[in-house]
XYZ file of C-alpha atoms in Angstrom:
664
model
C 47.450 75.117 -56.132
C 47.454 71.529 -54.867
C 46.086 72.466 -51.436
C 43.168 74.282 -53.052
C 42.417 71.209 -55.136
C 42.488 68.921 -52.076
C 40.101 71.220 -50.208
C 37.814 71.378 -53.245
C 37.761 67.606 -53.726
C 37.009 67.142 -50.029
C 34.044 69.520 -50.363
C 32.774 67.645 -53.418
C 33.090 64.241 -51.718
C 31.319 65.576 -48.630
C 28.498 66.963 -50.774
C 28.020 63.678 -52.647
C 28.008 61.775 -49.350
C 25.439 64.163 -47.899
C 23.202 63.631 -50.901
C 22.967 59.910 -50.201
C 22.001 60.467 -46.548
C 19.669 63.465 -46.577
C 15.953 62.937 -45.828
C 13.002 64.862 -47.177
C 10.811 67.019 -44.991
C 7.232 67.680 -46.043
C 5.370 65.479 -48.499
C 4.507 66.810 -51.941
C 1.258 66.099 -53.681
C 1.005 64.602 -57.139
C 1.450 67.246 -59.816
C 0.129 67.375 -63.342
C 2.605 66.889 -66.154
C 4.291 70.177 -67.052
C 6.842 71.120 -69.659
C 9.594 70.164 -67.222
C 8.134 66.628 -67.039
C 8.170 66.234 -70.830
C 11.016 65.388 -73.219
C 10.608 66.301 -76.895
C 13.931 65.463 -78.556
C 13.974 61.731 -77.722
C 10.937 60.910 -79.915
C 10.033 64.166 -81.784
C 6.819 64.173 -79.735
C 6.080 65.559 -76.276
C 6.732 62.402 -74.260
C 6.325 62.149 -70.468
C 9.730 61.712 -68.872
C 8.599 58.475 -67.243
C 8.049 56.949 -70.705
C 11.473 57.838 -72.169
C 13.754 54.812 -72.524
C 17.013 56.583 -73.451
C 19.424 58.328 -71.104
C 18.757 62.060 -71.054
C 19.217 65.306 -69.130
C 17.049 68.421 -69.192
C 18.516 71.769 -68.119
C 15.610 74.025 -67.180
C 15.257 77.796 -67.186
C 15.366 77.777 -63.382
C 18.737 75.990 -63.414
C 20.115 78.374 -66.031
C 19.067 81.333 -63.902
C 20.623 79.884 -60.733
C 24.016 79.325 -62.392
C 24.097 82.682 -64.230
C 26.320 81.005 -66.815
C 27.649 83.059 -69.730
C 27.284 80.387 -72.396
C 25.977 76.880 -73.076
C 29.380 75.130 -72.668
C 29.492 76.291 -69.044
C 26.278 74.325 -68.395
C 27.316 71.190 -70.288
C 30.359 70.692 -68.056
C 28.079 69.345 -65.282
C 26.188 66.793 -67.409
C 27.021 63.112 -66.869
C 28.485 61.453 -69.959
C 29.642 64.753 -71.489
C 33.297 65.793 -71.600
C 33.748 69.436 -72.591
C 37.234 70.755 -73.372
C 38.147 74.408 -73.990
C 41.448 75.520 -75.540
C 42.020 78.489 -73.234
C 39.796 81.296 -71.955
C 36.273 82.294 -72.985
C 35.907 82.462 -76.761
C 38.520 79.769 -77.388
C 37.582 76.636 -79.302
C 35.329 74.395 -77.197
C 34.563 70.766 -78.077
C 32.225 68.095 -76.694
C 33.075 64.393 -76.456
C 29.807 62.437 -75.919
C 30.490 59.215 -74.005
C 34.059 59.151 -75.299
C 33.092 59.627 -78.957
C 34.779 62.146 -81.230
C 34.227 65.898 -80.901
C 31.958 66.007 -83.982
C 29.632 63.213 -82.809
C 26.845 65.378 -81.321
C 24.009 66.806 -83.382
C 23.145 70.315 -82.193
C 19.704 71.788 -82.855
C 18.147 75.153 -82.086
C 14.350 75.011 -82.152
C 14.462 72.006 -84.463
C 17.065 73.401 -86.899
C 20.383 71.551 -87.139
C 23.326 73.934 -86.714
C 26.313 71.610 -87.143
C 28.740 72.159 -89.970
C 28.921 69.456 -92.630
C 30.569 66.473 -90.942
C 29.385 67.313 -87.439
C 31.624 70.120 -86.156
C 30.061 72.872 -84.054
C 31.502 76.057 -82.532
C 30.195 75.765 -78.973
C 32.221 78.755 -77.777
C 29.927 81.276 -79.519
C 26.594 79.920 -78.217
C 25.372 82.301 -75.510
C 22.342 81.724 -73.276
C 20.279 84.678 -74.472
C 16.581 83.815 -74.838
C 17.143 80.113 -74.050
C 14.391 78.406 -72.056
C 15.676 74.841 -71.789
C 18.256 72.417 -73.130
C 17.624 68.731 -73.767
C 20.586 66.322 -73.949
C 19.872 62.859 -75.383
C 22.787 60.428 -75.092
C 23.563 57.571 -77.464
C 23.007 57.181 -81.240
C 19.884 58.981 -82.489
C 20.391 58.648 -86.259
C 17.154 56.647 -86.580
C 15.274 59.937 -86.092
C 17.816 62.615 -86.963
C 20.225 61.029 -89.436
C 23.881 61.828 -89.943
C 25.814 63.605 -87.152
C 23.506 62.230 -84.404
C 25.998 59.386 -83.970
C 26.743 60.063 -80.294
C 23.705 62.032 -79.176
C 21.570 65.118 -79.701
C 21.593 68.425 -77.830
C 18.586 70.603 -78.596
C 18.163 74.208 -77.434
C 14.680 75.678 -77.079
C 14.040 79.428 -77.304
C 11.717 81.184 -74.861
C 8.190 81.933 -76.032
C 6.365 85.124 -75.088
C 3.210 85.325 -73.001
C 1.355 87.797 -70.809
C 1.549 91.613 -70.875
C 4.593 93.106 -72.651
C 7.651 93.127 -70.383
C 11.300 94.200 -70.552
C 14.181 92.385 -68.864
C 17.612 93.991 -68.556
C 20.839 92.704 -67.043
C 24.330 94.199 -66.821
C 27.458 92.729 -65.204
C 31.095 93.804 -65.004
C 34.247 92.251 -63.569
C 37.878 91.305 -64.038
C 40.258 88.375 -64.313
C 42.848 87.726 -61.623
C 45.781 87.109 -64.005
C 46.043 90.629 -65.374
C 42.937 92.535 -64.335
C 41.426 92.041 -67.791
C 37.857 93.296 -68.136
C 34.813 91.000 -68.255
C 31.353 92.225 -69.201
C 27.890 90.855 -69.996
C 24.866 92.851 -71.173
C 21.450 91.301 -71.837
C 18.094 92.712 -72.958
C 14.834 90.829 -73.609
C 11.399 92.072 -74.670
C 8.459 89.647 -74.637
C 4.678 89.357 -74.433
C 1.691 87.549 -75.848
C -1.931 86.483 -75.642
C -4.065 83.513 -76.678
C -3.404 84.142 -80.394
C 0.231 85.224 -80.540
C 3.457 85.573 -78.590
C 6.851 87.143 -79.132
C 10.255 87.054 -77.436
C 13.228 89.093 -78.716
C 16.593 89.206 -76.940
C 20.008 90.771 -77.428
C 23.208 89.905 -75.584
C 26.794 91.142 -75.572
C 29.806 89.405 -73.990
C 33.231 91.047 -73.619
C 36.321 89.284 -72.300
C 39.839 90.683 -72.603
C 41.250 87.217 -71.960
C 43.614 85.409 -69.614
C 46.753 86.057 -71.704
C 48.700 89.312 -71.853
C 48.877 89.355 -75.661
C 46.084 89.253 -78.250
C 43.389 87.403 -76.277
C 40.294 89.656 -76.560
C 36.870 88.171 -77.251
C 33.477 89.697 -77.932
C 30.187 88.186 -78.968
C 26.906 89.796 -80.056
C 23.819 87.588 -80.024
C 20.344 88.406 -81.338
C 17.522 85.908 -80.849
C 13.817 86.119 -81.727
C 10.771 83.873 -81.556
C 7.245 84.565 -82.818
C 4.325 82.203 -82.169
C 0.956 82.400 -83.875
C -2.166 80.402 -83.006
C -4.649 81.042 -85.864
C -6.952 78.298 -84.572
C -7.094 76.085 -81.528
C -5.672 73.176 -83.538
C -3.052 75.144 -85.479
C 0.182 76.788 -84.390
C 2.993 78.478 -86.345
C 6.439 79.295 -84.954
C 9.161 81.445 -86.505
C 12.566 81.542 -84.811
C 15.850 83.199 -85.662
C 19.273 83.548 -84.073
C 22.303 85.584 -85.145
C 25.724 85.355 -83.508
C 28.540 87.731 -84.461
C 31.828 87.107 -82.633
C 35.538 87.902 -82.767
C 38.243 86.033 -80.898
C 41.912 86.997 -80.803
C 44.250 84.097 -80.170
C 48.053 84.260 -80.119
C 48.584 80.512 -79.912
C 50.313 78.411 -82.528
C 50.304 74.613 -82.875
C 51.539 73.845 -79.330
C 49.495 76.393 -77.421
C 50.572 79.505 -75.566
C 53.007 77.901 -73.115
C 55.645 76.582 -75.496
C 55.693 78.917 -78.493
C 56.052 82.654 -79.115
C 52.740 84.510 -79.019
C 51.324 85.953 -82.232
C 50.151 89.574 -81.678
C 47.736 89.807 -84.644
C 46.019 86.476 -85.303
C 42.208 86.394 -84.904
C 39.016 84.653 -85.973
C 35.728 86.348 -86.917
C 32.520 84.342 -87.138
C 28.942 85.058 -88.193
C 26.377 82.322 -87.499
C 22.767 82.572 -88.720
C 19.842 80.260 -87.920
C 16.251 80.616 -89.150
C 13.434 78.147 -88.587
C 9.760 78.077 -89.567
C 7.459 75.311 -88.370
C 3.757 74.649 -88.295
C 1.801 72.042 -86.377
C -1.791 71.137 -87.285
C -3.941 68.724 -85.306
C -6.059 67.622 -88.275
C -8.114 65.161 -86.224
C -7.885 63.780 -82.714
C -5.585 61.035 -84.007
C -3.664 62.763 -86.837
C -1.096 65.509 -86.313
C 0.910 67.116 -89.143
C 4.275 68.795 -88.513
C 6.038 70.730 -91.266
C 9.304 72.633 -90.783
C 11.871 74.480 -92.875
C 15.284 75.411 -91.515
C 18.292 77.379 -92.696
C 21.730 77.607 -91.115
C 24.777 79.497 -92.381
C 28.222 79.839 -90.846
C 30.707 82.395 -92.173
C 34.166 82.248 -90.638
C 37.322 84.208 -91.379
C 40.807 83.652 -89.953
C 43.455 86.360 -90.338
C 47.118 85.848 -89.473
C 49.258 88.755 -90.779
C 52.954 88.078 -91.133
C 55.072 88.517 -88.012
C 58.734 87.461 -88.265
C 58.762 86.163 -84.660
C 55.934 83.681 -85.215
C 55.125 83.191 -88.913
C 56.717 81.988 -92.129
C 54.221 84.058 -94.091
C 50.877 85.762 -93.766
C 47.826 83.501 -93.870
C 44.159 84.133 -94.487
C 41.227 81.757 -94.697
C 37.517 82.202 -95.385
C 34.987 79.410 -94.847
C 31.289 79.589 -95.722
C 28.931 76.689 -95.019
C 25.166 76.483 -95.240
C 22.416 73.916 -94.777
C 18.809 74.128 -95.978
C 16.426 71.602 -94.515
C 12.825 70.576 -95.188
C 11.044 68.082 -92.933
C 7.519 66.733 -92.807
C 6.240 64.098 -90.443
C 2.861 62.862 -89.316
C 2.053 61.547 -85.839
C -0.747 58.988 -85.895
C -2.230 58.123 -82.517
C -4.445 55.169 -81.642
C -5.763 53.553 -78.477
C -7.806 50.511 -79.492
C -8.119 49.268 -75.888
C -7.791 50.962 -72.516
C -4.484 49.258 -71.677
C -2.676 50.037 -74.945
C -1.864 53.211 -76.865
C 0.241 53.822 -79.942
C 1.868 56.750 -81.713
C 3.303 56.116 -85.166
C 5.582 58.760 -86.683
C 6.174 58.741 -90.435
C 8.471 61.352 -91.946
C 10.471 62.589 -94.897
C 13.428 64.989 -94.831
C 15.390 66.723 -97.572
C 18.659 68.476 -96.880
C 21.170 70.420 -98.970
C 24.619 71.453 -97.739
C 27.045 73.834 -99.448
C 30.680 74.655 -98.725
C 33.068 77.317 -99.983
C 36.647 77.837 -98.878
C 39.401 80.229 -99.913
C 42.804 80.319 -98.224
C 45.880 82.357 -99.044
C 49.490 82.011 -97.937
C 52.112 81.632 -100.657
C 49.312 80.813 -103.095
C 45.517 81.010 -103.127
C 43.500 77.802 -102.846
C 39.743 77.558 -103.388
C 37.240 74.783 -102.829
C 33.506 74.669 -103.546
C 31.196 71.681 -103.115
C 27.660 70.688 -102.201
C 25.809 67.573 -101.025
C 22.161 66.542 -100.811
C 20.418 64.039 -98.607
C 16.942 62.491 -98.761
C 15.644 60.413 -95.882
C 12.547 58.489 -94.852
C 12.019 57.586 -91.216
C 9.430 55.713 -89.174
C 8.920 55.255 -85.457
C 6.471 53.364 -83.292
C 5.773 54.315 -79.659
C 3.731 51.645 -77.897
C 2.572 51.940 -74.281
C 1.066 48.955 -72.450
C -0.838 49.170 -69.166
C 0.591 52.714 -68.742
C 3.833 51.202 -67.456
C 5.662 49.480 -70.326
C 6.794 51.901 -73.029
C 8.387 50.546 -76.211
C 9.980 52.626 -78.962
C 11.328 51.274 -82.231
C 12.291 52.995 -85.455
C 14.586 53.259 -88.428
C 15.764 55.784 -90.970
C 16.898 55.260 -94.554
C 19.345 57.880 -95.870
C 20.151 58.460 -99.532
C 23.159 60.781 -99.619
C 24.740 62.138 -102.793
C 28.210 61.543 -101.315
C 28.114 58.278 -99.323
C 25.061 56.534 -100.802
C 22.422 54.644 -98.818
C 22.546 53.874 -95.095
C 19.967 52.387 -92.720
C 20.006 53.356 -89.025
C 17.721 51.442 -86.605
C 17.152 51.905 -82.870
C 14.933 50.635 -80.069
C 14.273 51.311 -76.404
C 12.117 50.144 -73.512
C 11.080 51.870 -70.294
C 9.261 50.033 -67.509
C 7.595 52.430 -65.070
C 6.937 50.874 -61.656
C 4.603 53.502 -60.197
C 4.401 51.964 -56.748
C 8.113 52.321 -55.998
C 8.954 55.328 -58.190
C 11.304 53.163 -60.255
C 11.943 53.225 -63.990
C 13.952 50.462 -65.657
C 15.181 51.241 -69.151
C 17.335 49.928 -71.971
C 18.204 51.156 -75.464
C 20.244 50.102 -78.476
C 20.920 51.898 -81.747
C 23.161 52.616 -84.675
C 24.513 56.060 -85.532
C 26.314 57.504 -88.545
C 28.361 60.626 -89.259
C 29.024 61.929 -92.741
C 32.562 62.970 -93.788
C 33.500 66.634 -93.650
C 33.568 68.541 -96.913
C 37.361 68.709 -96.765
C 37.629 64.930 -96.286
C 35.379 64.401 -99.303
C 36.487 67.132 -101.696
C 39.886 68.622 -100.737
C 42.161 69.262 -103.732
C 45.221 71.332 -102.908
C 48.979 70.936 -102.909
C 48.987 68.908 -99.679
C 45.718 66.970 -99.557
C 43.356 65.143 -101.898
C 39.895 64.263 -100.604
C 38.174 60.927 -101.101
C 34.708 61.066 -102.698
C 34.164 57.358 -101.952
C 34.323 57.633 -98.161
C 31.703 55.828 -96.092
C 30.151 57.538 -93.077
C 31.669 56.796 -89.691
C 29.481 54.379 -87.702
C 28.662 53.585 -84.090
C 26.664 50.815 -82.456
C 25.776 51.527 -78.845
C 23.642 50.020 -76.106
C 22.762 51.067 -72.574
C 20.841 49.874 -69.528
C 19.787 52.037 -66.632
C 17.522 52.651 -63.687
C 15.913 55.897 -62.481
C 14.604 56.129 -58.953
C 12.353 58.712 -57.293
C 11.834 58.773 -53.524
C 10.168 60.917 -50.859
C 7.505 62.404 -53.116
C 10.065 63.071 -55.861
C 12.314 65.084 -53.560
C 15.120 62.648 -54.328
C 15.884 61.475 -57.871
C 18.695 59.128 -58.838
C 19.847 57.786 -62.184
C 22.420 55.093 -63.033
C 23.347 54.114 -66.607
C 25.856 51.644 -68.031
C 26.740 52.006 -71.722
C 28.987 50.496 -74.383
C 29.789 51.940 -77.817
C 31.804 50.637 -80.732
C 33.027 53.065 -83.400
C 34.154 51.808 -86.784
C 34.965 53.121 -90.264
C 36.605 56.137 -88.619
C 38.115 58.479 -91.177
C 41.870 59.083 -90.914
C 44.433 61.096 -92.855
C 46.839 58.770 -94.679
C 50.055 60.530 -95.814
C 51.035 60.392 -99.467
C 53.783 57.776 -99.907
C 57.303 58.883 -100.767
C 58.277 59.017 -103.523
C 54.854 60.221 -104.636
C 53.078 58.073 -107.252
C 52.631 59.385 -110.778
C 48.876 59.637 -110.216
C 47.700 61.290 -106.980
C 45.812 59.098 -104.530
C 43.334 60.260 -101.837
C 44.571 61.050 -98.342
C 41.471 60.072 -96.344
C 40.244 56.510 -95.726
C 37.884 54.622 -93.356
C 40.604 52.654 -91.545
C 40.261 53.118 -87.751
C 38.147 51.738 -84.897
C 37.649 52.479 -81.191
C 35.473 51.506 -78.237
C 34.107 53.197 -75.140
C 32.230 51.979 -72.103
C 31.280 53.557 -68.830
C 28.909 54.406 -66.025
C 26.914 57.633 -65.564
C 25.463 58.626 -62.191
C 23.309 61.591 -61.267
C 21.603 62.474 -57.993
C 19.385 65.389 -56.951
C 17.900 65.977 -53.496
C 15.506 68.646 -52.246
C 15.620 68.233 -48.451
C 13.575 71.391 -47.910
C 11.660 73.816 -50.070
C 14.527 76.301 -50.336
C 17.462 73.906 -50.748
C 18.504 71.707 -53.695
C 21.664 69.586 -53.815
C 22.902 67.774 -56.910
C 25.802 65.731 -58.197
C 26.915 63.798 -61.261
C 29.726 61.318 -61.891
C 31.065 59.670 -65.019
C 33.415 56.710 -65.292
C 34.718 56.384 -68.851
C 36.960 53.701 -70.344
C 38.061 54.186 -73.963
C 40.382 52.200 -76.206
C 41.714 52.466 -79.749
C 41.123 48.998 -81.215
C 42.540 49.656 -84.709
C 44.813 52.576 -85.598
C 44.785 51.784 -89.309
C 48.542 51.149 -89.221
C 49.267 54.889 -89.048
C 51.271 55.025 -85.778
C 49.629 58.273 -84.661
C 50.241 59.018 -80.969
C 46.872 60.779 -80.721
C 45.163 57.581 -81.912
C 47.430 54.777 -80.750
C 46.249 51.173 -80.789
C 45.645 49.748 -77.334
C 45.742 53.199 -75.700
C 42.991 55.469 -74.410
C 41.517 58.222 -76.566
C 43.156 61.522 -75.663
C 41.490 64.228 -73.530
C 38.857 61.840 -72.127
C 39.227 61.489 -68.330
C 38.371 58.149 -66.730
C 36.813 59.939 -63.765
C 34.885 63.203 -63.680
C 32.332 64.573 -61.237
C 30.329 67.661 -60.335
C 28.453 68.689 -57.228
C 26.345 71.761 -56.468
C 24.258 73.437 -53.785
C 21.374 75.796 -54.585
C 20.145 77.510 -51.400
C 17.556 80.261 -51.049
C 16.931 82.148 -47.813
C 14.285 84.825 -48.049
C 15.562 87.203 -50.749
C 19.086 85.744 -50.857
C 20.102 82.935 -53.212
C 23.472 81.144 -53.215
C 24.681 78.651 -55.807
C 28.003 76.848 -55.284
C 29.386 74.312 -57.774
C 32.493 72.136 -57.738
C 33.864 70.210 -60.714
C 36.537 67.495 -60.644
C 38.296 66.199 -63.776
C 40.651 63.251 -63.460
C 43.932 62.481 -65.176
C 43.853 61.925 -68.935
C 46.245 61.501 -71.852
C 47.102 64.257 -74.313
C 49.578 64.764 -77.167
C 52.791 66.797 -77.041
C 53.787 68.112 -80.478
C 56.620 70.424 -79.428
C 58.941 68.196 -81.432
C 57.041 67.338 -84.597
C 59.641 64.757 -85.578
C 59.110 62.827 -82.347
C 55.713 63.649 -80.775
C 54.827 61.889 -77.535
C 51.958 61.202 -75.173
C 51.739 63.099 -71.909
C 49.444 62.785 -68.908
C 47.588 65.899 -67.765
C 47.086 66.329 -64.007
C 43.686 66.092 -62.421
C 42.101 69.299 -61.178
C 39.211 70.772 -59.219
C 37.416 74.053 -60.025
C 35.021 75.809 -57.661
C 32.472 78.414 -58.825
C 29.956 80.423 -56.798
C 27.079 82.801 -57.485
C 25.101 84.901 -55.007
C 22.063 87.068 -55.735
C 19.714 89.246 -53.680
C 16.203 90.327 -54.682
C 15.711 94.008 -53.944
C 12.185 95.261 -53.051
C 11.144 97.694 -55.762
C 8.162 99.972 -56.411
C 6.027 99.866 -59.576
C 6.520 99.894 -62.506
C 9.520 97.649 -61.692
C 8.516 94.030 -61.127
C 11.802 92.420 -60.078
C 15.323 93.592 -59.308
C 18.340 91.492 -58.387
C 21.885 92.296 -57.361
C 24.338 89.471 -57.998
C 28.000 88.493 -57.827
C 29.665 85.605 -59.617
C 33.054 84.003 -59.076
C 34.653 81.460 -61.433
C 37.544 79.232 -60.373
C 37.521 81.053 -57.040
C 40.312 78.817 -55.645
C 42.490 79.986 -58.576
C 43.319 76.420 -59.597
C 46.253 76.115 -62.019
C 45.403 73.455 -64.604
C 45.328 72.515 -68.295
C 42.349 71.268 -70.280
C 44.553 70.849 -73.365
C 48.312 70.370 -73.253
C 50.133 73.670 -73.725
C 47.066 75.897 -73.331
C 46.574 78.092 -70.262
C 43.230 77.676 -68.543
C 41.861 80.883 -66.974
C 42.380 81.553 -63.279
C 39.972 83.218 -60.877
C 37.533 85.848 -62.139
C 34.782 87.840 -60.458
C 31.792 89.801 -61.704
C 29.066 91.913 -60.124
C 25.827 92.948 -61.755
C 22.237 94.065 -61.669
C 19.111 92.736 -63.382
C 15.549 94.012 -63.384
C 12.222 93.544 -65.138
C 9.621 96.109 -66.176
């Protein structure tokens, strides 16, 4: 629908123009620092936002509620510097490209526990928003604090804590897709409470989606999340968190998507993801804080593809089990020898063990089992001068059983000009990403892993300015960044005729670069109205293809599926009991790969597109014991835009849901 896209783009441009012209009404007084004014992930300490020198975004509970998103990927689409791509409808594989980096370049953490697979992959599509309080996105290499897989950034999810008298929250929503009337459903339940010595928050969620395709496209996801906080003493806190995701996604697509190949009626993927974290924080003295944490993550995934003569050469079955156990201790040492200077030194040690098991069956059965360990020491100095110049420097030394020893440094500066509401900032750092288990240890009829692989590396720098005006009713942020990626791991085919002794198929032979500009703008012209926008310009280039002539990684060309231009704009308006949230998202043209003819694959250009979503809710007056009740409706892609995020894969059309939520 080209007309729909033109109308949508016009709306988005008008919104962004309005944001630059709108004026604030009443003045706001100075507020004390709250959780929303603090960033934790950037330094591992609660740091005032004005002192953070790296580019970051915080998605608050209020923003999550306004959008009524089903999962985390839906929120990440609006973040500057993030490109999120989904291979079809809800439940399909979803990947994140941070600042043009690869889709396994973002470390993902839930309450301090890393949940990536070995080598950086993460299944975003199964991460629902149940019991999530806030999300922090830190852009650029963060390996100095977090090690391997934080090569392009860190996204950390924080679970809600319980407080106050026990309460129950319940939400139910039902709807349909426009393509075929397929059912959509979301059910959520949360129980929470707490006092000065303890708190608890337990939530369950269920998502059902019968899919945008007519054949074998159902998806369901069960999510159970819990958090327990204990405060034995005023200077001592203990937190136990856990999250369990159980999902099943039916997908009929083969190697070239659903548009250009027959659809498989039986193929599906089942996944169980488990996260458990235990941490304790003790303020031993006024200047010495101890933080100890233990984390466990396990991902069990099964793919079943029974034989169908129309689509398969044989039946296929694969089971993949990965786990990570993590132990971390760090001390925060604070000092303020003079009034105009303060320091926080962080010293830490981390031990990590990863395991991997794989079994696949087609004509034969292939198994693979391996494990890796990693020991790391890290140090960081945060120095603040005159309460306006904030310096951060640090480094991490990794000793990995697979790739050996690596050192990752970083540094940043933030200059806070109180009088004008301006913050100038700059950062530079190195990031690393370990190989996947398959790249290291594969040993089957087609592929031999390479145990001598180095980690992939990135060196990145950025400069930016943040501006607050009209008593913080208007906030703006502009960032320029450059990243260079080297030692990228590529599959190198076995030469023909094959040598007498097998040689590995993976080597560090490729390089790439990315550079760009990130803009974000938020305006609150009146107490009940918030307008926001973000824009990303991204320029990527393959600088060395390793001599492999791969169209998906072609020297001198852009990296595929990364648009040069992308933007979002939104309006959040409340009038009495009615709340309306409207969001538009534009994604520009970008290259992709067409593998319909495997003997002669080619590059194709995907068209730009615009998607418009809207949510409306109404608070219903209720008697006790009910505390709140809301009726809401939600529309996704309401202009029914026809587009592709990945070549050959159908993106979902319009869908609508209606629901009810209340609190006891």
